[in-house]
Short mmCIF file of C-alpha atoms in Angstrom, two decimals:
data_model
loop_
_atom_site.label_atom_id
_atom_site.label_comp_id
_atom_site.label_asym_id
_atom_site.label_seq_id
_atom_site.Cartn_x
_atom_site.Cartn_y
_atom_site.Cartn_z
CA MET A 108 -0.24 -0.08 0.07
CA LYS A 109 2.91 2.28 0.68
CA LYS A 110 4.16 1.59 -2.54
CA ILE A 111 1.40 2.50 -4.06
CA ILE A 112 0.99 5.97 -2.34
CA ILE A 113 4.49 6.60 -3.21
CA LEU A 114 4.05 5.96 -6.79
CA LEU A 115 0.70 8.00 -7.21
CA ALA A 116 2.68 10.60 -5.69
CA PHE A 117 5.54 10.68 -7.93
CA ILE A 118 2.77 10.60 -11.03
CA ALA A 119 1.26 13.72 -9.37
CA ILE A 120 4.33 15.45 -9.35
CA SER A 121 5.54 14.74 -12.84
CA TYR A 122 2.50 15.44 -14.17
CA THR A 123 2.25 19.00 -12.33
CA THR A 124 6.32 19.48 -13.72
CA PHE A 125 5.20 18.47 -17.15
CA ALA A 126 2.17 20.62 -16.87
CA GLN A 127 4.64 23.61 -15.88
CA SER A 128 6.88 23.42 -18.50
CA VAL A 129 4.67 23.24 -21.37
CA ASP A 130 3.10 26.40 -22.32
CA LEU A 131 -0.69 25.84 -23.07
CA ARG A 132 -1.98 29.28 -23.85
CA ARG A 133 -3.57 29.55 -26.98
CA LYS A 134 -1.00 31.73 -29.78
CA ILE A 135 -1.32 33.28 -32.73
CA GLU A 136 2.06 33.85 -34.59
CA VAL A 137 2.31 36.75 -37.11
CA SER A 138 4.57 38.61 -39.27
CA GLY A 139 4.74 42.07 -39.87
CA ILE A 140 7.03 44.31 -42.62
CA ALA A 141 7.79 48.19 -42.70
CA GLU A 142 9.55 49.59 -46.27
CA GLN A 143 10.55 53.21 -47.26
CA SER A 144 12.97 54.35 -49.87
CA ILE A 145 15.42 56.81 -49.30
CA THR A 146 17.92 59.04 -51.54
CA PRO A 147 21.73 58.25 -49.93
CA ASP A 148 23.71 60.84 -48.79
CA ILE A 149 26.59 59.46 -48.70
CA ILE A 150 28.09 58.38 -51.94
CA ASN A 151 31.52 56.80 -52.33
CA VAL A 152 33.28 57.55 -55.63
CA SER A 153 37.01 56.46 -56.28
CA ILE A 154 39.17 58.31 -59.12
CA SER A 155 42.38 56.97 -60.73
CA LEU A 156 44.95 59.23 -61.99
CA GLN A 157 47.79 57.86 -64.22
CA GLU A 158 50.72 60.16 -65.61
CA TYR A 159 50.65 60.78 -69.50
CA MET A 160 52.75 61.59 -72.17
CA ASN A 161 52.08 65.00 -73.59
CA GLY A 162 54.35 65.25 -76.69
CA LYS A 163 58.17 64.29 -74.93
CA THR A 164 56.59 65.98 -71.72
CA LYS A 165 55.71 63.90 -68.96
CA VAL A 166 52.51 65.22 -67.16
CA THR A 167 53.44 63.52 -63.76
CA ILE A 168 51.66 62.01 -60.97
CA ASP A 169 52.26 65.11 -58.52
CA ASP A 170 51.02 67.36 -60.96
CA LEU A 171 47.77 65.83 -61.01
CA GLU A 172 47.70 64.98 -57.53
CA ASN A 173 47.82 68.97 -56.56
CA GLN A 174 45.08 69.49 -58.90
CA LEU A 175 42.90 67.08 -57.78
CA GLU A 176 43.62 68.34 -53.73
CA LYS A 177 42.77 71.58 -54.82
CA ALA A 178 39.84 70.50 -56.71
CA VAL A 179 38.48 68.58 -54.00
CA LYS A 180 39.05 71.79 -51.15
CA ASP A 181 37.24 74.14 -53.72
CA ALA A 182 34.45 71.59 -53.81
CA GLY A 183 34.32 71.46 -50.12
CA ILE A 184 34.99 68.15 -49.42
CA PRO A 185 36.37 67.71 -45.80
CA LYS A 186 40.15 66.68 -45.39
CA GLU A 187 38.91 63.37 -43.77
CA ASP A 188 36.99 62.37 -46.65
CA PHE A 189 39.31 62.59 -49.11
CA THR A 190 42.22 59.58 -48.90
CA ILE A 191 44.24 57.31 -50.85
CA ASN A 192 43.06 54.11 -52.22
CA ASN A 193 45.98 52.11 -54.12
CA ILE A 194 49.33 53.32 -55.94
CA SER A 195 50.51 51.35 -59.22
CA ALA A 196 52.89 51.66 -62.10
CA TRP A 197 53.26 50.09 -65.69
CA ASN A 198 56.11 50.36 -68.38
CA ASN A 199 54.58 51.99 -71.69
CA THR A 200 56.33 50.47 -74.24
CA TRP A 201 53.65 49.24 -77.15
CA GLY A 202 54.71 50.37 -80.23
CA LYS A 203 58.43 51.73 -79.19
CA LYS A 204 62.06 51.00 -79.85
CA LYS A 205 63.21 52.65 -77.40
CA ALA A 206 63.21 52.50 -73.34
CA SER A 207 59.63 52.21 -72.02
CA ASP A 208 58.19 55.26 -70.31
CA PHE A 209 57.44 54.13 -66.42
CA LEU A 210 53.97 55.88 -66.10
CA ALA A 211 52.68 55.51 -62.20
CA SER A 212 48.93 55.91 -61.15
CA LYS A 213 47.24 56.51 -57.90
CA GLN A 214 43.75 55.57 -57.13
CA TYR A 215 41.62 58.21 -54.12
CA SER A 216 38.58 57.56 -52.47
CA ILE A 217 36.14 60.40 -51.79
CA ARG A 218 33.10 60.83 -50.06
CA PHE A 219 30.28 63.02 -51.03
CA LYS A 220 27.40 64.50 -49.10
CA ASP A 221 26.11 66.09 -52.71
CA LEU A 222 27.75 63.98 -55.90
CA ASN A 223 27.26 67.12 -57.77
CA SER A 224 30.43 68.20 -56.40
CA ILE A 225 32.11 65.81 -58.84
CA ASN A 226 31.62 68.34 -61.59
CA ILE A 227 33.52 70.77 -59.42
CA ILE A 228 36.36 68.78 -59.04
CA LEU A 229 36.30 66.58 -62.70
CA ALA A 230 36.36 70.56 -63.82
CA GLY A 231 39.36 71.21 -62.14
CA VAL A 232 41.64 68.04 -62.88
CA ASP A 233 43.69 67.98 -66.37
CA PRO A 234 41.32 65.29 -68.09
CA LYS A 235 44.19 63.29 -69.96
CA GLY A 236 45.03 62.57 -66.57
CA ILE A 237 41.96 60.98 -65.55
CA GLN A 238 41.64 57.48 -65.93
CA SER A 239 38.68 55.92 -64.63
CA THR A 240 36.29 57.40 -62.42
CA ASN A 241 33.97 55.02 -60.02
CA ILE A 242 30.79 54.91 -57.69
CA ASP A 243 32.10 52.36 -55.06
CA SER A 244 29.06 52.47 -52.79
CA TYR A 245 26.42 54.49 -50.49
CA ASP A 246 24.54 55.04 -47.56
CA TYR A 247 22.94 56.62 -45.76
CA SER A 248 23.81 59.00 -42.62
CA LYS A 249 20.49 58.47 -40.58
CA MET A 250 20.32 54.18 -41.11
CA ALA A 251 20.36 53.70 -37.41
CA GLU A 252 17.57 55.72 -36.53
CA LEU A 253 15.27 54.43 -39.69
CA LYS A 254 15.93 50.87 -39.25
CA LYS A 255 14.44 51.57 -35.35
CA GLN A 256 11.48 53.85 -36.64
CA LEU A 257 10.62 50.99 -39.25
CA LEU A 258 11.24 48.35 -36.59
CA ILE A 259 8.23 49.41 -34.71
CA GLN A 260 6.37 49.81 -37.45
CA ALA A 261 6.94 46.38 -38.71
CA LEU A 262 6.03 45.49 -34.94
CA GLN A 263 2.97 47.35 -34.84
CA ALA A 264 1.87 45.59 -38.50
CA ALA A 265 2.27 42.36 -36.79
CA LYS A 266 0.22 43.42 -33.95
CA ASP A 267 -2.75 44.84 -36.57
CA LYS A 268 -2.28 41.82 -38.49
CA ALA A 269 -3.13 39.53 -35.60
CA ALA A 270 -6.32 41.84 -34.28
CA TYR A 271 -7.83 41.95 -37.38
CA LEU A 272 -7.53 37.85 -38.17
CA LEU A 273 -8.72 37.50 -34.53
CA ALA A 274 -11.38 39.44 -34.79
CA SER A 275 -12.58 37.12 -37.76
CA ILE A 276 -13.49 34.47 -35.47
CA ASN A 277 -14.17 36.73 -32.01
CA GLU A 278 -11.56 36.63 -30.54
CA LYS A 279 -8.83 39.21 -28.86
CA VAL A 280 -4.63 39.48 -28.56
CA GLY A 281 -3.21 38.76 -25.37
CA ASP A 282 0.12 39.66 -24.40
CA THR A 283 2.93 39.48 -26.39
CA ILE A 284 4.75 36.06 -25.97
CA ASP A 285 7.60 36.45 -28.06
CA ILE A 286 9.19 39.03 -30.81
CA SER A 287 12.02 37.99 -33.41
CA GLU A 288 13.64 40.44 -36.11
CA VAL A 289 14.11 38.58 -39.33
CA ASN A 290 17.00 39.32 -40.84
CA ASN A 291 16.38 40.55 -44.42
CA SER A 292 16.56 43.90 -44.35
CA ASN A 293 17.21 45.03 -47.71
CA TYR A 294 19.79 48.29 -48.49
CA PRO A 295 22.28 47.36 -50.85
CA MET A 296 25.25 49.40 -51.11
CA ALA A 297 25.82 49.63 -54.73
CA ARG A 298 27.93 47.54 -56.84
CA PRO A 299 30.94 49.56 -58.70
CA VAL A 300 29.74 51.63 -61.70
CA MET A 301 31.68 53.48 -63.75
CA PHE A 302 30.40 57.04 -64.74
CA ALA A 303 33.78 58.97 -66.48
CA ASN A 304 36.80 57.43 -67.98
CA LYS A 305 39.20 58.04 -70.67
CA MET A 306 36.40 58.80 -73.28
CA MET A 307 36.48 62.15 -70.81
CA ALA A 308 39.62 63.35 -72.18
CA ASN A 309 38.40 65.52 -74.95
CA ALA A 310 35.40 66.67 -72.97
CA GLU A 311 33.99 69.12 -70.68
CA ALA A 312 33.03 68.24 -67.01
CA PRO A 313 29.33 67.64 -66.80
CA ALA A 314 27.13 70.29 -65.42
CA ALA A 315 25.34 70.30 -62.09
CA SER A 316 21.89 67.98 -62.59
CA ASP A 317 18.77 68.49 -60.37
CA ILE A 318 17.97 64.92 -60.84
CA ASP A 319 18.38 63.17 -57.64
CA PHE A 320 20.58 59.94 -56.82
CA LYS A 321 18.58 56.44 -57.16
CA GLN A 322 16.85 55.68 -54.33
CA ILE A 323 17.39 52.39 -52.12
CA LYS A 324 14.55 50.76 -50.63
CA LEU A 325 14.68 49.35 -46.93
CA SER A 326 12.36 46.63 -45.95
CA PHE A 327 12.09 45.09 -42.50
CA GLN A 328 10.44 42.32 -40.97
CA VAL A 329 9.33 41.02 -37.71
CA ASN A 330 7.62 37.89 -36.21
CA ALA A 331 5.63 37.83 -32.94
CA VAL A 332 3.88 35.76 -30.87
CA PHE A 333 0.44 37.13 -29.34
CA GLU A 334 -1.80 34.82 -26.67
CA ILE A 335 -5.03 34.80 -28.08
CA VAL A 336 -7.85 35.61 -25.25
CA LYS A 337 -11.71 35.81 -25.03
#
């Protein structure tokens, strides 16, 4: 008899422990999405300068760099937003019988807040010394703040979705049980795009434009679990 009582007590304790470990609340799991398109206000551009032979005279990388430094200053670009990215050199031997010309090149990174500033810079540098100009990447200066706002909107959208779904079956949204962010944020920072090259050598720098830079679409998703109540 004593063994039976002990066994019943053990079963009761086990059932109670099981009931406590299993969440028996009725739940609904939904997702919410918030999206917004923005115009990037940080644009990272690379400019490559290369020495060239003007007849028998070499236009040196130092001359070109001095032109670029002045143009960057005239465009109002802060010193910290103008850096050297790479240095290289090559021998110009094509079709020559005499000793080759050793031509150096440098690549610079410039961070723009206004892409029209590139026009001032291109106009201030000898176009024959510009090897290439590329958009490397772009960004948005208030990205962290905007992400916070969109995540809040996504969570509210999830709760609203749960509310109207449950209302259709005469139920209500209760307490929040779980919230998780889905890591599918969409804000590409650009593929490198070349927008100037040696073809500029005989062309003037482009005029200022009132056309905005291409927009990027931000998309954030939140999954949420809510209790269902009467």
